Short mmCIF file of C-alpha atoms in Angstrom, two decimals:
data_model
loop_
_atom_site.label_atom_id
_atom_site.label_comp_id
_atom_site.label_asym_id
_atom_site.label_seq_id
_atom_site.Cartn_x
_atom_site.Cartn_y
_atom_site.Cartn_z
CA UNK T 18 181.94 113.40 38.61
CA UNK T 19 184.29 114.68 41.71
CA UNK T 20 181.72 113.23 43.97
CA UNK T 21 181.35 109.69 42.20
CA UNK T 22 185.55 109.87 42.26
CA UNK T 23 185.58 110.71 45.74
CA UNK T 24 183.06 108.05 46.24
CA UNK T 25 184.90 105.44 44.70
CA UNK T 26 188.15 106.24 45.84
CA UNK T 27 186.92 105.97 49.77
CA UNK T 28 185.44 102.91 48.70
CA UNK T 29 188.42 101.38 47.33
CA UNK T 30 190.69 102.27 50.35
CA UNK T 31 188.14 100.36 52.44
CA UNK T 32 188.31 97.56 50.63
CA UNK T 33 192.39 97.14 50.27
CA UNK T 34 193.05 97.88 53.82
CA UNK T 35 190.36 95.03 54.46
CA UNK T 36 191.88 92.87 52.09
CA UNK T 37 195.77 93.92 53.63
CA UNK T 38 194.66 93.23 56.65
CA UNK T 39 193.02 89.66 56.40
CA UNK T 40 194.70 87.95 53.26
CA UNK T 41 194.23 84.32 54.47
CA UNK T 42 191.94 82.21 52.14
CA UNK T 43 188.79 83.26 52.34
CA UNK T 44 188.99 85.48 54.66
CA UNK T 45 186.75 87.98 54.39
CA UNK T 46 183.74 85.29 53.48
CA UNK T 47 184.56 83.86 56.61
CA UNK T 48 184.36 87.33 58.83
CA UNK T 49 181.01 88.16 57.17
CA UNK T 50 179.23 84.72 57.41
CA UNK T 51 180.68 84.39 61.13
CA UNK T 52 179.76 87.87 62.21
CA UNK T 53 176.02 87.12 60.38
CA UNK T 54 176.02 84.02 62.65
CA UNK T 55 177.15 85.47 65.99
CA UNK T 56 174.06 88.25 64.98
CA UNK T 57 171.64 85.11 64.84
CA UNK T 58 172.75 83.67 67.84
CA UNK T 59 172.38 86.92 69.51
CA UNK T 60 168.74 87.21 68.64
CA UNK T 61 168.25 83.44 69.52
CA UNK T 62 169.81 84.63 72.84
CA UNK T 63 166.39 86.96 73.65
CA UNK T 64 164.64 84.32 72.41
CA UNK T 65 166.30 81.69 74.17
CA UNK T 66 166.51 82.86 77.57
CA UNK T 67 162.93 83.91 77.76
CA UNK T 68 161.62 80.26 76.56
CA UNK T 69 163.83 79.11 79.48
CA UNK T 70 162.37 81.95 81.89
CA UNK T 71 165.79 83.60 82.14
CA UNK T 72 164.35 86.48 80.62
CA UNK T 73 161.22 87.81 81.45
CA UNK T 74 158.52 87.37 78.56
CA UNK T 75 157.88 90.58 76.62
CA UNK T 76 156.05 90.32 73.22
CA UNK T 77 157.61 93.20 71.86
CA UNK T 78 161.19 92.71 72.79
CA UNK T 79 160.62 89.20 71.36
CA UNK T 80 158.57 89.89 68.31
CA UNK T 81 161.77 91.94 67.56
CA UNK T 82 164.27 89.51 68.28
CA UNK T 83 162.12 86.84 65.79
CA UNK T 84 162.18 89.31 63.25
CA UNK T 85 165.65 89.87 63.50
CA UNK T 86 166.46 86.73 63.44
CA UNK T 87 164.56 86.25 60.70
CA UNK T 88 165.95 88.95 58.10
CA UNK T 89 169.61 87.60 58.83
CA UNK T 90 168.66 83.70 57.86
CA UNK T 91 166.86 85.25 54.88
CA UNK T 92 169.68 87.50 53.92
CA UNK T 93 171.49 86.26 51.05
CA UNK T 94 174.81 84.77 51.73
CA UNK T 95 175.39 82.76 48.91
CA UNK T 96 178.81 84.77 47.40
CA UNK T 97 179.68 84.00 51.34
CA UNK T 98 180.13 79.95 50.93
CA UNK T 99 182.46 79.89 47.61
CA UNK T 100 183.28 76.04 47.69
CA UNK T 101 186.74 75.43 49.57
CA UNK T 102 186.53 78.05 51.75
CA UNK T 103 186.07 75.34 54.97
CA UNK T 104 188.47 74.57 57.61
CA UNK T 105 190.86 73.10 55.80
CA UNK T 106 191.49 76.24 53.09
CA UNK T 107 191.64 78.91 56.74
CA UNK T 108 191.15 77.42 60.02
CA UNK T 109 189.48 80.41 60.60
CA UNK T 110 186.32 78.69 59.46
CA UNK T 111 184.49 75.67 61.57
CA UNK T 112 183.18 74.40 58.59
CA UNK T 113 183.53 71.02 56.68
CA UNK T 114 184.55 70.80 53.32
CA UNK T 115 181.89 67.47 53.19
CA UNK T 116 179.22 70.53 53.10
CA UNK T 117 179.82 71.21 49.47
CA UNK T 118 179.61 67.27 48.94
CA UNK T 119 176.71 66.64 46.20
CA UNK T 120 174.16 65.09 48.23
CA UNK T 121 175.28 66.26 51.27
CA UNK T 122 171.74 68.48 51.91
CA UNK T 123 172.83 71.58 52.25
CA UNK T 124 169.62 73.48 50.52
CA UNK T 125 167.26 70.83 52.64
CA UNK T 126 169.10 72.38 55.76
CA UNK T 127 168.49 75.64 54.79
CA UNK T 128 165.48 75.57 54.00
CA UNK T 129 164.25 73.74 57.18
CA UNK T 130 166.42 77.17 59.32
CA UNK T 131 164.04 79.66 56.88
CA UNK T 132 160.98 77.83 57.91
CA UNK T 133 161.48 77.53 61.44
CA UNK T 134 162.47 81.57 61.43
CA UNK T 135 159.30 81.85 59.82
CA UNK T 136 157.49 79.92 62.54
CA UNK T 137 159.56 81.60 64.96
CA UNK T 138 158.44 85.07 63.76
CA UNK T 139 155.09 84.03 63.38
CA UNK T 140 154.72 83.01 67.09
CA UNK T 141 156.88 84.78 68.89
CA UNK T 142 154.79 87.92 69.54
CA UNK T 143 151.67 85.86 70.87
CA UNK T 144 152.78 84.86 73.80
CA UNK T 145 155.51 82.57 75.42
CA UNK T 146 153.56 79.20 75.06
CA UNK T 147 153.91 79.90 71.12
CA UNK T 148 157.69 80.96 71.68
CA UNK T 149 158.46 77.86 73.57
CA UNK T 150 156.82 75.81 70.68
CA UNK T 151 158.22 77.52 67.93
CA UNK T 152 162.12 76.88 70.04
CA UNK T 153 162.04 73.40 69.24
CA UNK T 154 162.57 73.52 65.38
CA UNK T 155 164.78 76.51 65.53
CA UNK T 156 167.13 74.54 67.75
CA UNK T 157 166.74 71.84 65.57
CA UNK T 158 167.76 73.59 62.63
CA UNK T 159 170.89 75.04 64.43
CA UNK T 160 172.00 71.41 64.88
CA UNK T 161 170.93 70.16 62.06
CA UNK T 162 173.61 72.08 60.06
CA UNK T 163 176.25 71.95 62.97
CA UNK T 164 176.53 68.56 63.69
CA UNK T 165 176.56 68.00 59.60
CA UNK T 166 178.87 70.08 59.04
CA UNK T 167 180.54 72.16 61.52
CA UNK T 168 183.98 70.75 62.92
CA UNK T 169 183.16 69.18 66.33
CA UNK T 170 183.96 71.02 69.73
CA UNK T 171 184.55 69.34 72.87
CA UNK M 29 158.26 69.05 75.04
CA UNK M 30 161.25 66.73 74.66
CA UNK M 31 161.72 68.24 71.20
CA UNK M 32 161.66 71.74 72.81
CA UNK M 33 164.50 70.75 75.50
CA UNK M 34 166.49 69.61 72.85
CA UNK M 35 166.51 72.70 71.19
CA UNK M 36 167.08 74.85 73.75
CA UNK M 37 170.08 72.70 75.21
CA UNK M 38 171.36 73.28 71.48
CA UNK M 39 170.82 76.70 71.51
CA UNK M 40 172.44 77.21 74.83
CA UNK M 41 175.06 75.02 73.86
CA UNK M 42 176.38 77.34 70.46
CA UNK M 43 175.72 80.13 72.51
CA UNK M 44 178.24 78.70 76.00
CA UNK M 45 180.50 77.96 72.91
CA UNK M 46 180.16 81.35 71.70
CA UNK M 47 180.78 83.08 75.18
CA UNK M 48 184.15 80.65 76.03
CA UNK M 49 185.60 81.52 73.23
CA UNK M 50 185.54 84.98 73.02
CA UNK M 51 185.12 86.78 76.23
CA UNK M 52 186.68 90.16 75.68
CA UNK M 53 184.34 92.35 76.15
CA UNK M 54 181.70 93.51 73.62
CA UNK M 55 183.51 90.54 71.57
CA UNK M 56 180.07 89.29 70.04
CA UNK M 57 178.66 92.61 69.17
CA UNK M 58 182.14 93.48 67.69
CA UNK M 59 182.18 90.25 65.52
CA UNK M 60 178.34 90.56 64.82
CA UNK M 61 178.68 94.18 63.35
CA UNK M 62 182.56 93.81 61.72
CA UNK M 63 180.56 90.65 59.99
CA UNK M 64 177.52 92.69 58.66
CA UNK M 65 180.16 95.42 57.73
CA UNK M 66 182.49 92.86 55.94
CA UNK M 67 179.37 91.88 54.07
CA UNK M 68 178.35 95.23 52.76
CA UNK M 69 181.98 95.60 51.53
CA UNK M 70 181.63 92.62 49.36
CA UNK M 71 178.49 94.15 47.76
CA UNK M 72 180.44 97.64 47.54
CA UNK M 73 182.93 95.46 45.51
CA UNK M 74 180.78 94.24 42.84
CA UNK M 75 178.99 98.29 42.20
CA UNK M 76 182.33 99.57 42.74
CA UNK M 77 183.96 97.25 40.54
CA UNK M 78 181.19 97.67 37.74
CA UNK M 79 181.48 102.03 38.42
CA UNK M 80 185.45 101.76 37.66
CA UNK M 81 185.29 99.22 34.58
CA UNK M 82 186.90 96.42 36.51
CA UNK M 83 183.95 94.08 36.28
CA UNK M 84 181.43 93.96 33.32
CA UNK M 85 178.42 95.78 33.96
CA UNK M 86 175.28 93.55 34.59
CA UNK M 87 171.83 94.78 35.16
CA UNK M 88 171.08 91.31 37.24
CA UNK M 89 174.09 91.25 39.56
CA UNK M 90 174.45 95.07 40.24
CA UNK M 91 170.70 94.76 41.55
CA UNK M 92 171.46 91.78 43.34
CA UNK M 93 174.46 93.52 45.04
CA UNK M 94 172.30 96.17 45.87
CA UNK M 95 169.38 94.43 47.02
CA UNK M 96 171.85 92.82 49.16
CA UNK M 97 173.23 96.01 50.46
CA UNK M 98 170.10 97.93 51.28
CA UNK M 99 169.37 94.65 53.07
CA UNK M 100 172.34 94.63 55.05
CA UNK M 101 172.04 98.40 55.95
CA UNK M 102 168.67 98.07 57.34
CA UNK M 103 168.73 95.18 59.57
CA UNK M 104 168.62 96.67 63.05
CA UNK M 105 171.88 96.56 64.50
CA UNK M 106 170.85 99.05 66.93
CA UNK M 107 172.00 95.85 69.89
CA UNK M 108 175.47 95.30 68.44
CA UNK M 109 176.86 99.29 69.14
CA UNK M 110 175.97 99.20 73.26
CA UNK M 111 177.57 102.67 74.54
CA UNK M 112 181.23 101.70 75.83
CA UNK M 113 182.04 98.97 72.64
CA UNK M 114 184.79 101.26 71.46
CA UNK M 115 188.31 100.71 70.59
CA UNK M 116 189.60 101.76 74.41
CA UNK M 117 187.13 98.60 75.76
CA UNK M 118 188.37 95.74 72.88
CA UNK M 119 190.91 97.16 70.46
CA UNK M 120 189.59 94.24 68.32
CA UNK M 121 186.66 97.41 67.55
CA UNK M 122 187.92 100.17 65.36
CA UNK M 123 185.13 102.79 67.21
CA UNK M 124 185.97 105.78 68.14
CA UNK M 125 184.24 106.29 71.91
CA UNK M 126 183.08 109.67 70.39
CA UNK M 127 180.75 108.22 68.36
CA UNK M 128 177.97 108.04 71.04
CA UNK M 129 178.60 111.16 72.59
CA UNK M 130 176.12 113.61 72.69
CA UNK M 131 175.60 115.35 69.15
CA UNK M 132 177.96 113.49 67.26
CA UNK M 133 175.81 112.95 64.64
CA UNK M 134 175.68 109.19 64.41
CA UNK M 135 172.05 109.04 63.32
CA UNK M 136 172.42 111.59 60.84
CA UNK M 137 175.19 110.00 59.61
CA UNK M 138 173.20 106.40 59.78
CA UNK M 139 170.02 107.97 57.37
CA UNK M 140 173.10 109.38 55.32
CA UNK M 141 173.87 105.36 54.63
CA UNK M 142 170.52 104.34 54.49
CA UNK M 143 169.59 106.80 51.74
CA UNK M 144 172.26 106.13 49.58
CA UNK M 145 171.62 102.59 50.09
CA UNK M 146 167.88 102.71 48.81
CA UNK M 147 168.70 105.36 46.01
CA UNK M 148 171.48 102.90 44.54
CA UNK M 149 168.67 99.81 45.48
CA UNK M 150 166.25 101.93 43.01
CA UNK M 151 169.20 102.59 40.03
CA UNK M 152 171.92 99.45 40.14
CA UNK M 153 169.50 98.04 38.01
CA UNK M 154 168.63 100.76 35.33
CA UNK M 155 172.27 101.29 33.56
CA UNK M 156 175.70 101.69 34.14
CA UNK M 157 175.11 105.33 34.27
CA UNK M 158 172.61 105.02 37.14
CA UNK M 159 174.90 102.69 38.68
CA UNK M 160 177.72 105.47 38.45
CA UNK M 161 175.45 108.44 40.12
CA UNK M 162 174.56 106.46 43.15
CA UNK M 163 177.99 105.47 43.79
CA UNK M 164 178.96 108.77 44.71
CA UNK M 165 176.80 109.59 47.74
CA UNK M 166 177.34 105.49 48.54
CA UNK M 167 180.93 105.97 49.17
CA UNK M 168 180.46 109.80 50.95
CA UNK M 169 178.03 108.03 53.18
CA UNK M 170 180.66 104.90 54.28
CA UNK M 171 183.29 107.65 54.62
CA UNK M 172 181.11 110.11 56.98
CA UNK M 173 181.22 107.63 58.89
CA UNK M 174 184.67 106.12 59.03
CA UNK M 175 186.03 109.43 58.61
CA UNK M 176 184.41 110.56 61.92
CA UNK M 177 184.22 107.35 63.89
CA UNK M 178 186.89 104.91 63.21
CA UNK M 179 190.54 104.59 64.43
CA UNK M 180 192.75 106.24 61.67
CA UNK M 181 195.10 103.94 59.72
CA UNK M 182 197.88 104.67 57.92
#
């Protein structure tokens, strides 16, 4: 019983001094989902520079990145997209309230990101022909959801 | 092909974005890993919350937190903690540089998390009681950790 109180009572320091820390709307939502996204895009990084021959092709390393990639699109972040927590509740966040708009395809676009991870992990240990292949739909599925819904850059 | 350029120029496109914006350095892995760490603080706030009473204990969404948990303390993150990330590179990181010194521990201390993680997986779901036991070696393991590694607060 000391242990589970000690347990709890680290646990609940970490949490307040998160929540001190960053008590804008939202806030911690947006940290996680942002910091899960900045993970993907460093996987699609590896991935990325070797379909473009920045990188030098290695199955392994790649393989890796694609199943990285992978087990943070599958991860579930639904508790991290409470509706209203876009740019316009915490600036913080790049995305559009129009994303929780009924009809607006939301599940269609994530479902087309999961498949083309899939594909992604699939192919990217057999070679750099099916890396390059698989590159197209991932990309695609990046955009799809950005241009949709992310608050345009310049 | 064309389909294949297109994603790629999208990919490289987030990921220019990415780099522009925030080029302290380490400022992606930093983001990437406070993100993932953010995120297993939420699930530590739904067990924690059930272990002290504050939420209503439920079989389906104490499994779900830890399901979500174990997921988010096995994805390799071994990319996002390169040696020199510490608090004295980006004080945006809360590491202490002493964490990848030579016998600190950090792996010990990384099985620690990864333990409790799959022993609350395996009882969240069984009873409030279960719930309770894992809870305290959960919050011993986050504190060996932060305890050891991370920048004091006050």
């Amino acid at each position: 019983m000391k242990k589970f109180l000690a347990g709890l009572t680290v646990a609940a320091i970490a949490l307040a001094g998160a929540a001190t820390a960053q008590d804008a709307p939202f806030a911690r939502e947006i940290k996680a989902r942002q910091g899960i996204m900045v993970y993907r895009s460093i996987q699609l990084g590896v991935l990325g520079g070797m379909a473009k021959g920045e990188i030098e092709y290695d199955a392994e390393a790649a393989q890796k990145a694609a199943d990285n990639l992978a087990a943070a699109v599958t991860i579930d972040a639904s508790m991290l997209w409470p509706m209203g927590s876009d740019n316009s509740a915490n600036p913080a966040s790049t995305a559009l309230a129009k994303m929780w708009e009924d009809g607006a395809g939301i599940g269609d676009k994530a479902r087309a990101m999961n498949e083309a991870a899939t594909a992604m992990q699939a192919a990217a240990g057999t070679g750099l022909d099916g890396l390059k292949t698989a590159m197209g739909p991932l990309g695609e599925a990046c955009s799809g959801c950005h241009k949709a819904f992310r608050v345009p850059t310049n």
